[in-house]
Coordinates of C-alpha atoms and ligand atoms in Angstrom, one line a residue:
X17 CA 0.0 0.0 0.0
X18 CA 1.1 3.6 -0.8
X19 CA 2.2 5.9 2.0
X20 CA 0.5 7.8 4.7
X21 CA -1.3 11.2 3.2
X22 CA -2.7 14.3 5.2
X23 CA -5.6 16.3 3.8
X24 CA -6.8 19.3 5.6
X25 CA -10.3 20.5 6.7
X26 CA -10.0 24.4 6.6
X27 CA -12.2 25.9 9.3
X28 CA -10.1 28.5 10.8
X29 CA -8.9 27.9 14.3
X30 CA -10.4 24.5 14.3
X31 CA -8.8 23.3 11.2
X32 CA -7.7 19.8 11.8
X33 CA -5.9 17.1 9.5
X34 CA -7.0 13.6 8.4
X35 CA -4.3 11.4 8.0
X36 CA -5.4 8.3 5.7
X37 CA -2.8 5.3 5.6
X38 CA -2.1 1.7 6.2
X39 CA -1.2 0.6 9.5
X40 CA -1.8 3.6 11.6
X41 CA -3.2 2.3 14.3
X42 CA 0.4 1.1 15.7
X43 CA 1.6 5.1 14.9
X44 CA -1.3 6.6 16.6
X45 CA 0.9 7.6 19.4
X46 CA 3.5 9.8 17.2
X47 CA 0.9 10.9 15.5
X48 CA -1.4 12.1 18.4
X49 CA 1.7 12.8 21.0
X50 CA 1.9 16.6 19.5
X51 CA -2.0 17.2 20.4
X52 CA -2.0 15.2 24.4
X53 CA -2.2 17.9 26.3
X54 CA -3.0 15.9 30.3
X55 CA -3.3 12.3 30.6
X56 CA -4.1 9.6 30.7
X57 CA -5.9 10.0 27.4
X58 CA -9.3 8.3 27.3
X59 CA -10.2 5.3 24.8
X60 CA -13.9 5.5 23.6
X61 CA -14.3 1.9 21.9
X62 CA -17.0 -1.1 21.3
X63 CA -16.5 -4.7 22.2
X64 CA -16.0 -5.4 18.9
X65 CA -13.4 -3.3 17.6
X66 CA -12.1 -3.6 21.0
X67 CA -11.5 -7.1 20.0
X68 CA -9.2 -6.5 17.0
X69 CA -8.1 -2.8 17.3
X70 CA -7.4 -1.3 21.1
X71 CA -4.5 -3.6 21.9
X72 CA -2.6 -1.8 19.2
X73 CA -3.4 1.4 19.4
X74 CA -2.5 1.2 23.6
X75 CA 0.5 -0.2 22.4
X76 CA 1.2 2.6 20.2
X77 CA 0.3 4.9 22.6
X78 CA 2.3 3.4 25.0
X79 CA 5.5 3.5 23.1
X80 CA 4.8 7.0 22.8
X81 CA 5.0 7.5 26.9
X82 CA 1.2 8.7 26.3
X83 CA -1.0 7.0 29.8
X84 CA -4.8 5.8 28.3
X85 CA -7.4 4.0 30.1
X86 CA -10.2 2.6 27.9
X87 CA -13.9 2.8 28.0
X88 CA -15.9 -0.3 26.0
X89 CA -19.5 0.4 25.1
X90 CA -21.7 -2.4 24.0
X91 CA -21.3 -2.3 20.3
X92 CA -24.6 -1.5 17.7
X93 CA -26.8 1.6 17.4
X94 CA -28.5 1.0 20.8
X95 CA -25.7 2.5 21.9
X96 CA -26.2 6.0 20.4
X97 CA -29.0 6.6 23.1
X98 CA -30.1 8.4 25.9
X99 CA -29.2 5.3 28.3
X100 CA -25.4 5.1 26.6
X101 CA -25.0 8.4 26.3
X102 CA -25.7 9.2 30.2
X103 CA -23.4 5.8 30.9
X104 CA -20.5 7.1 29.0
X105 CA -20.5 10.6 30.5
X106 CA -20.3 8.6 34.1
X107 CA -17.5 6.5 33.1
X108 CA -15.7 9.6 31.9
X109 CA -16.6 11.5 34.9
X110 CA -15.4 8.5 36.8
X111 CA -11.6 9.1 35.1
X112 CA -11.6 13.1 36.6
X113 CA -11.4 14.6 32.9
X114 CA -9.8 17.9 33.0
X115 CA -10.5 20.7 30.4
X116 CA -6.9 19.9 28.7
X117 CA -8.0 16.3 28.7
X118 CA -8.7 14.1 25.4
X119 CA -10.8 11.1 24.4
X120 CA -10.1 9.4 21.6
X121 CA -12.9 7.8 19.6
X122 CA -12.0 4.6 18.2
X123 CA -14.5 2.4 15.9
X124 CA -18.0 3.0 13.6
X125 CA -20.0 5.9 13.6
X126 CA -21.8 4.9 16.6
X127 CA -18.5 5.2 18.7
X128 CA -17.4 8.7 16.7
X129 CA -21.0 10.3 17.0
X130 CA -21.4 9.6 20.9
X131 CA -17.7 10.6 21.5
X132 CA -17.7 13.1 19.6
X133 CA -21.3 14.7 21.4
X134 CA -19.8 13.7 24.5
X135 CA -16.3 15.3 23.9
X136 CA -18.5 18.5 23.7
X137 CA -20.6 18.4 26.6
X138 CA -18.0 17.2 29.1
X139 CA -16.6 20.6 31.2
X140 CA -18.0 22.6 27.9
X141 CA -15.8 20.8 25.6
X142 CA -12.6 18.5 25.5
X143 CA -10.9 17.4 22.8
X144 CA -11.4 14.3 20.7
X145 CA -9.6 12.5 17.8
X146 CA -11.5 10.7 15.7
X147 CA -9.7 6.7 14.5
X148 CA -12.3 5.5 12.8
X149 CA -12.4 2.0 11.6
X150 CA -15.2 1.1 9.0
X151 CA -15.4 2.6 6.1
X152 CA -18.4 4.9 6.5
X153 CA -17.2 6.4 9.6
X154 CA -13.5 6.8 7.4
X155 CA -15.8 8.3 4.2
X156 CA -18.2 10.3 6.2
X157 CA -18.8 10.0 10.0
X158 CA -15.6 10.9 11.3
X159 CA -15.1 14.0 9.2
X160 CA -17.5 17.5 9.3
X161 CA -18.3 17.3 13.3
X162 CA -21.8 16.3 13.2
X163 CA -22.3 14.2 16.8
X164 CA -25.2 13.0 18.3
X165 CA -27.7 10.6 19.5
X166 CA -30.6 9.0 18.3
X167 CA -34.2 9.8 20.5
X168 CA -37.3 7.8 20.5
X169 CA -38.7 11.0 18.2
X170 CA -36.0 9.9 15.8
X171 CA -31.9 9.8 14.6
X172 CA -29.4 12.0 15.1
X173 CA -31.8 14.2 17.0
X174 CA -29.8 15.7 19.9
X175 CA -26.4 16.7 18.6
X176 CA -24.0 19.3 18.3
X177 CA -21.4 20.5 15.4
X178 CA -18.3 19.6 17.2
X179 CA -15.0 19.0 15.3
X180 CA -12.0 16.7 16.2
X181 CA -9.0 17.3 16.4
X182 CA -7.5 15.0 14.2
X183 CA -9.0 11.8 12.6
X184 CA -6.5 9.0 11.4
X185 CA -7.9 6.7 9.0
X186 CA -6.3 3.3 9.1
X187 CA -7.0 1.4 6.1
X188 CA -5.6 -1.7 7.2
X189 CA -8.5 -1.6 10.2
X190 CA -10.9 -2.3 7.0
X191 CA -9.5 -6.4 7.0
X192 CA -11.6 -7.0 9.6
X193 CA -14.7 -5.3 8.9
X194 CA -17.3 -7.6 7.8
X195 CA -18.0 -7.6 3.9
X196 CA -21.4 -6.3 4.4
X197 CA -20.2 -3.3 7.2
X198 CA -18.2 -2.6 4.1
X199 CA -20.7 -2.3 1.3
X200 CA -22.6 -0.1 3.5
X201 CA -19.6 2.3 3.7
X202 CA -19.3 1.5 -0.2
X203 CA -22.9 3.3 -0.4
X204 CA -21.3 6.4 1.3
X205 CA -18.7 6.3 -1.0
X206 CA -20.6 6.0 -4.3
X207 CA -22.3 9.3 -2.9
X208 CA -20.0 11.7 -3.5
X209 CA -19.7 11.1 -7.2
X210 CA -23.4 11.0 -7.5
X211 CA -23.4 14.4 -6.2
X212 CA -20.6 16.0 -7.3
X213 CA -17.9 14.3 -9.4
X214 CA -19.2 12.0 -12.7
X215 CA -15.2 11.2 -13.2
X216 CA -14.7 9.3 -9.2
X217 CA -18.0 7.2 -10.0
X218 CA -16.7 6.4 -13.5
X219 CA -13.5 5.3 -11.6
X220 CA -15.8 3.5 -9.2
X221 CA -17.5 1.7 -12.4
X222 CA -13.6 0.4 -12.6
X223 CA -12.6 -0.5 -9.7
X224 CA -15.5 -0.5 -7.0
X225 CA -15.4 -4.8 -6.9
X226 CA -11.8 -4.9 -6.7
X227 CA -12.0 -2.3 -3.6
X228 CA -14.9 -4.2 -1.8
X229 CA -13.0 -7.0 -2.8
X230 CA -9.6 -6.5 -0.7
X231 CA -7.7 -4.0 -2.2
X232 CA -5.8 -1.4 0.3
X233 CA -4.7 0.8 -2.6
X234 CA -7.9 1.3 -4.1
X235 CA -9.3 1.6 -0.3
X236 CA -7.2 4.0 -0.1
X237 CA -7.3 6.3 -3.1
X238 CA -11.5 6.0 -2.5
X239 CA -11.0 7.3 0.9
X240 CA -8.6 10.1 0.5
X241 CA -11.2 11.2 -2.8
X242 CA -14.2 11.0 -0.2
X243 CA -12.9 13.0 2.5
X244 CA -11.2 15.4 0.1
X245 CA -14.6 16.4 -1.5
X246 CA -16.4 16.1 2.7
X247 CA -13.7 18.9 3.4
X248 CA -14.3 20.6 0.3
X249 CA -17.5 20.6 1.5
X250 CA -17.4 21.2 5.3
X251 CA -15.2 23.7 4.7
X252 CA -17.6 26.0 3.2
X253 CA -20.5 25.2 5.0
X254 CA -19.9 23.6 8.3
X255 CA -23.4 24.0 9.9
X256 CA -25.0 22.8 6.9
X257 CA -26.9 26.3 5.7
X258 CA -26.6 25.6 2.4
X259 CA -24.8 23.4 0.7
X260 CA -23.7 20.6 2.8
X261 CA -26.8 19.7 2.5
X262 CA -25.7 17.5 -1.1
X263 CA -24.0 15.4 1.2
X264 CA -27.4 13.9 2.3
X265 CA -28.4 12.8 -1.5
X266 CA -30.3 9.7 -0.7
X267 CA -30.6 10.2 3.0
X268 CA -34.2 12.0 3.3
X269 CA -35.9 8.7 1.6
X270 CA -33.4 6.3 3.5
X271 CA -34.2 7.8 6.7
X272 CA -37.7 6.6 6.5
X273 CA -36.6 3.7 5.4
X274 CA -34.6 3.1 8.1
X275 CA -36.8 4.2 11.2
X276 CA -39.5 1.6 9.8
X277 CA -37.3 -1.2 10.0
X278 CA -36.6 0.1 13.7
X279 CA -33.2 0.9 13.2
X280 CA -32.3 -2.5 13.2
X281 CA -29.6 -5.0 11.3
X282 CA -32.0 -5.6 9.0
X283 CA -31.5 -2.4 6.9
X284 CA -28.1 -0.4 7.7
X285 CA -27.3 2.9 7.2
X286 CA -25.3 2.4 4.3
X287 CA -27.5 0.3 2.8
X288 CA -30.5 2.7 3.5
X289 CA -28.1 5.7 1.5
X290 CA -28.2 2.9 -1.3
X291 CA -31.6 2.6 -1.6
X292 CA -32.8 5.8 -1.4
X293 CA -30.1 7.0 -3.5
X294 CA -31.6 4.9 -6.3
X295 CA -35.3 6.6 -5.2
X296 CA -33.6 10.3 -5.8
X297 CA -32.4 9.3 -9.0
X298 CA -35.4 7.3 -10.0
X299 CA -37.6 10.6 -8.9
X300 CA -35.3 13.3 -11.0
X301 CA -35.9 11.0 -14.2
X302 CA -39.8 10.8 -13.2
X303 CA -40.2 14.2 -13.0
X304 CA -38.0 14.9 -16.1
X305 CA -34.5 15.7 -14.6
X306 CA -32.5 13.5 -15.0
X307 CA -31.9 10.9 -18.0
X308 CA -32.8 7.7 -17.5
X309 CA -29.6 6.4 -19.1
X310 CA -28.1 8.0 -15.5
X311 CA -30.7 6.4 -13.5
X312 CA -30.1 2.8 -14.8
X313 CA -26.2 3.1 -14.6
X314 CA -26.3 3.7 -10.9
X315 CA -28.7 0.7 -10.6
X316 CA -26.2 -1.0 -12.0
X317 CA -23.2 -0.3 -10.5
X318 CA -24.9 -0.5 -7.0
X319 CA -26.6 -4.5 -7.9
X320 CA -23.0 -5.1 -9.0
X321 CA -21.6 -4.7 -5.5
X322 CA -24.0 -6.1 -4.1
X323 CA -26.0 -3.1 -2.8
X324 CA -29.7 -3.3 -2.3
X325 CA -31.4 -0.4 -4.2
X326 CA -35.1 -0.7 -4.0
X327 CA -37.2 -1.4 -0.2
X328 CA -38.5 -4.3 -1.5
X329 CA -34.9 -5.7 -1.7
X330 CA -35.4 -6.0 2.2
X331 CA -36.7 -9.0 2.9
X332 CA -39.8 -10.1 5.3
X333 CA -40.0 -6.0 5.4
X334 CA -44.0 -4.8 4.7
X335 CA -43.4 -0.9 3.4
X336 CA -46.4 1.6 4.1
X337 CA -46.3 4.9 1.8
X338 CA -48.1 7.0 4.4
X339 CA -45.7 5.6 7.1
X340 CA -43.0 6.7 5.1
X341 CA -44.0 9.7 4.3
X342 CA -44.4 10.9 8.2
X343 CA -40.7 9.7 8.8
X344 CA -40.1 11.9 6.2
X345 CA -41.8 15.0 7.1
X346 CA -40.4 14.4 10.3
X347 CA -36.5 14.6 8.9
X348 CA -34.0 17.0 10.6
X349 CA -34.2 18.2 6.9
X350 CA -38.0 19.7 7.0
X351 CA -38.0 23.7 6.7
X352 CA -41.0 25.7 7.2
X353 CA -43.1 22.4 6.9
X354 CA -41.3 21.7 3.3
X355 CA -39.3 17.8 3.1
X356 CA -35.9 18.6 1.5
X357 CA -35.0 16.8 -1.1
X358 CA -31.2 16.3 -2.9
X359 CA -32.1 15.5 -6.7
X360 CA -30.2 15.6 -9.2
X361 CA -30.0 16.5 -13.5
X362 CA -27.4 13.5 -14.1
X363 CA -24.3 11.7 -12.3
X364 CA -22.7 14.1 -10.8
X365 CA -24.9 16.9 -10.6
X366 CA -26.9 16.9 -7.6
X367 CA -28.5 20.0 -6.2
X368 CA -31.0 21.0 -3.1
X369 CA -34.8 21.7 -3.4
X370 CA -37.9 22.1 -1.3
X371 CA -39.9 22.5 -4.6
X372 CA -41.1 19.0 -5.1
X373 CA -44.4 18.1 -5.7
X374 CA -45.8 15.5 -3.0
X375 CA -48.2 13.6 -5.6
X376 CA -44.7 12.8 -7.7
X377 CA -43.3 11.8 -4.1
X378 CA -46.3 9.8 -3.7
X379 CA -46.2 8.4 -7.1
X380 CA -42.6 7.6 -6.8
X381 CA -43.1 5.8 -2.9
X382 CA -45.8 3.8 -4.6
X383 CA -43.8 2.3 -7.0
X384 CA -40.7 1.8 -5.1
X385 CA -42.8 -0.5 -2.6
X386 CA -45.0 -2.4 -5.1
X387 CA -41.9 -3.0 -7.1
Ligands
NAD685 P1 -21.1 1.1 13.7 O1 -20.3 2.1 14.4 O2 -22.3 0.5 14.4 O3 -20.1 -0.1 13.1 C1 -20.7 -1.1 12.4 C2 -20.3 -2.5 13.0 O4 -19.0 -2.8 12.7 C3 -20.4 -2.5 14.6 O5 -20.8 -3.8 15.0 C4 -18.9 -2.3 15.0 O6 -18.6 -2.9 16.2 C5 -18.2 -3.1 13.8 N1 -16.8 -2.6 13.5 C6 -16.4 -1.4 13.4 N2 -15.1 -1.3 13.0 C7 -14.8 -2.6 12.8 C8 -13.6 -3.3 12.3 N3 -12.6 -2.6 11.9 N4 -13.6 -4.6 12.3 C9 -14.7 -5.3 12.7 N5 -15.8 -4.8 13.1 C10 -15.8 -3.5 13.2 O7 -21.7 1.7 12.3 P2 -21.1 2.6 11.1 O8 -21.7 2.1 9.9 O9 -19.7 2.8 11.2 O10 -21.8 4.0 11.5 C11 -23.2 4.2 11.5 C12 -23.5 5.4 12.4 O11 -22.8 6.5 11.9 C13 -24.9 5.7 12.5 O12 -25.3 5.9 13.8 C14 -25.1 7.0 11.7 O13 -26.1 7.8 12.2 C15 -23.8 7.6 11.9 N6 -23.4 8.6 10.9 C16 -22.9 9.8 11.3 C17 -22.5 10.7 10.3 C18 -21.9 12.0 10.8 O14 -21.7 12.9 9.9 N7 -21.7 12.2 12.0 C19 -22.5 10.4 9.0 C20 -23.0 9.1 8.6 C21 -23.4 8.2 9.5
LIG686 N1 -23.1 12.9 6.7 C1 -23.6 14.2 6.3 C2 -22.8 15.3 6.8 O1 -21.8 15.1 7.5 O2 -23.2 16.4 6.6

C-alpha cells in the first residue's frame, strides 16, 4: 500500500488534519503525541473493535509515553442513546477529565458520534480524535463534526457541530470489517460522485469490486477522494446552511426507510443511502430531470456490488407509503413544513430543493414499494 497522506479540513482555528494510511493504528501515538495535552488520554471503543483494534493502538500509545485508560461500550446503534450516552458521560466522569483532557474515539459511527457529542458536553468541551475503523465512519462519519444521539422521536436528534481534532484513517482496520459493514460504507462512497464528481463514479464503475473485494490501494485512493470532497464541503458550510446539505443525497428517503425497519440490522445505514439513492435518481428521471440512461447506470453499479437499491430488496420487510412519508416530514431536513429533497440532473450533478411536488413523491413511494 502507498504511503501515509494528510488532507486538511479548513475551518479556521479548528482546522484539523486527516491522516489516511495503512497501519496507523500502531503510529497513533507519534501521530497524536503533539496534540495530548493531560493524561491519561481516554479510549472510547465497542467490544467489537475492542477485539481487533485497542490492543494496538494502547501499544502505540504506550511506546509513545502517552498513559490511556479505555472505556468499552456495547457495540450496535442502541448505543447511540439516551441510556449510553448518560453511561459514557459517568464513566468519563469516573476518570476526573480535565478541560486539557482528550478522548479518543476509536471504531463506527456509533463510537465517533457519541464521543464526539460527549467530547463536547464534558466541562463545555474537551478534545477528541476521531480513529475510525469502517469505512463509512472513514468516508463520512468521522469527518465534518456532526455528533449526536438518536431519540425515540428519531436519529441524530440531539447533537451538536463539534470537530475533532484530528482523525487517522487506518485502512488496514478495514481487514476485519465484515463484507457487508463494508458495502454499507461503499454506499457512502458512491455518494460523493453522484453528487458531485461523474469522473470518481466512473472510476468506481472500474474499480469498486476490486476495492470491496480486498484491495488497500484502491481503499485508499477511494477514501482520500471521499474526504477530500467532505472537506471541500465542510469547509464551506460547516453548519449545513446551504450546501452541505448535497452530502445527504439519498438520505431523506433512507431515513424513512430506516426508522421503519426500527433501526435495526436488518437495513443499515449504508444500505439505507443505497436505496434511497436509487429513489432520488429514479424521482429526477420521473419528474424529467434527470436521463434515465443515468438512472439505470447507478442501478447498475450499486446491484454489482452487491447493494440493495429498492425497499423491497429487504426481505420479510411490509413498506407503508403514508408511514414513510411521516418519517419523512419528520426529517432533521423539514424547513417551514417543506421535506428537503437532494435531486439531481445526471451523475454528478446533484443539487438541493424544497420544490417537489408530493403527488410525484407519492407516485414515486408507490412504485418503489409495489416493485
Ligand atoms: P457502527 O459504528 O455500528 O459499526 C458497524 C459495526 O462494525 C459494529 O458492529 C462495529 O462494532 C463493527 N466494527 C467497526 N469497525 C470494525 C472493524 N474494523 N472490524 C470489525 N468490526 C468493526 O456503524 P457505522 O456504519 O460505522 O456508523 C453508523 C453510524 O454513523 C450511525 O449511527 C449513523 O447515524 C452515523 N453517521 C454519522 C455521520 C456523521 O456525519 N456524524 C454520517 C454518517 C453516519
Ligand atoms: N453525513 C452528512 C454530513 O456530514 O453532513
Amino acid at each position: 500500500m502507498s504511503s501515509m497522506e494528510t488532507l486538511s479540513v479548513a475551518l479556521g482555528e479548528r482546522s484539523y488534519d486527516i491522516i489516511v494510511g495503512g497501519d496507523l493504528i500502531s503510529k497513533a501515538g507519534q501521530l497524536i503525541a503533539p496534540l495530548i495535552a493531560h493524561e491519561p488520554v481516554i479510549i472510547v471503543t465497542d467490544d467489537n473493535v475492542a477485539g481487533y483494534h485497542l490492543g494496538s493502538l494502547q501499544g502505540s500509545l504506550k511506546a509513545a509515553g502517552i498513559a490511556s485508560t479505555v472505556i468499552t461500550l456495547p457495540a450496535g446503534e442502541n448505543t447511540k442513546g439516551y441510556d449510553g450516552f448518560q453511561n459514557l458521560l459517568t464513566e468519563i466522569l469516573d476518570n476526573s477529565p480535565e478541560r486539557r483532557s482528550t478522548l479518543i474515539a476509536l471504531g463506527g459511527g456509533v463510537i465517533g458520534d457519541i464521543t464526539g457529542f460527549a467530547a463536547s458536553v464534558i466541562l463545555r468541551g474537551i478534545d477528541f480524535i476521531q480513529i475510525p475503523t469502517t469505512l463509512l465512519a472513514q468516508v463520512d462519519s468521522s469527518v465534518g463534526g456532526k455528533t449526536g444521539i438518536n431519540t425515540q422521536h428519531g436519529k441524530n436528534l440531539v447533537g451538536s457541530f463539534y470537530q475533532p481534532r484530528l482523525v487517522l484513517a487506518d485502512i488496514g482496520s478495514l481487514n476485519t470489517l465484515p463484507r457487508r459493514e463494508l458495502l454499507a460504507g461503499y454506499a457512502e462512497v458512491t455518494k460523493y460522485g453522484l453528487l458531485g464528481d461523474k469522473v470518481f463514479f466512473e472510476w468506481l464503475e472500474k474499480n469498486g469490486e476490486a476495492l470491496i473485494d480486498g484491495s488497500d490501494t484502491l481503499r485508499q485512493q477511494a477514501v482520500i477522494k471521499s474526504c477530500h470532497a467532505k472537506a471541500a464541503i465542510v469547509g464551506r458550510d460547516e453548519k449545513e446552511t446551504g450546501d452541505r446539505a448535497l452530502l445527504n443525497l439519498g438520505h431523506t428517503f433512507g431515513h424513512a426507510l430506516e426508522a421503519e425497519t426500527g433501526f435495526s440490522a436488518k437495513l443499515l445505514h449504508g444500505e439505507a443511502v443505497a436505496i434511497g439513492m436509487m429513489m432520488a435518481f429514479d424521482l429526477s428521471a420521473q419528474i424529467g430531470l434527470c436521463p434515465i440512461e443515468d438512472t439505470t447506470r447507478v442501478g447498475t453499479h450499486l446491484k454489482a456490488v452487491g447493494l440493495p437499491v429498492q425497499p423491497t430488496d429487504i426481505v420479510d420487510q411490509k413498506w407503508d407509503r403514508v408511514a414513510l412519508l411521516g418519517h419523512m416530514a419528520q426529517d432533521k431536513k423539514v424547513r417551514d413544513g417543506k421535506i428537503t429533497f437532494i435531486l439531481t440532473r445526471g451523475i454528478g450533478e446533484a443539487f438541493i430543493t424544497s420544490d417537489v411536488d408530493i403527488s410525484d413523491v407519492e407516485a414515486l413511494l408507490d412504485k418503489a414499494i409495489a416493485a
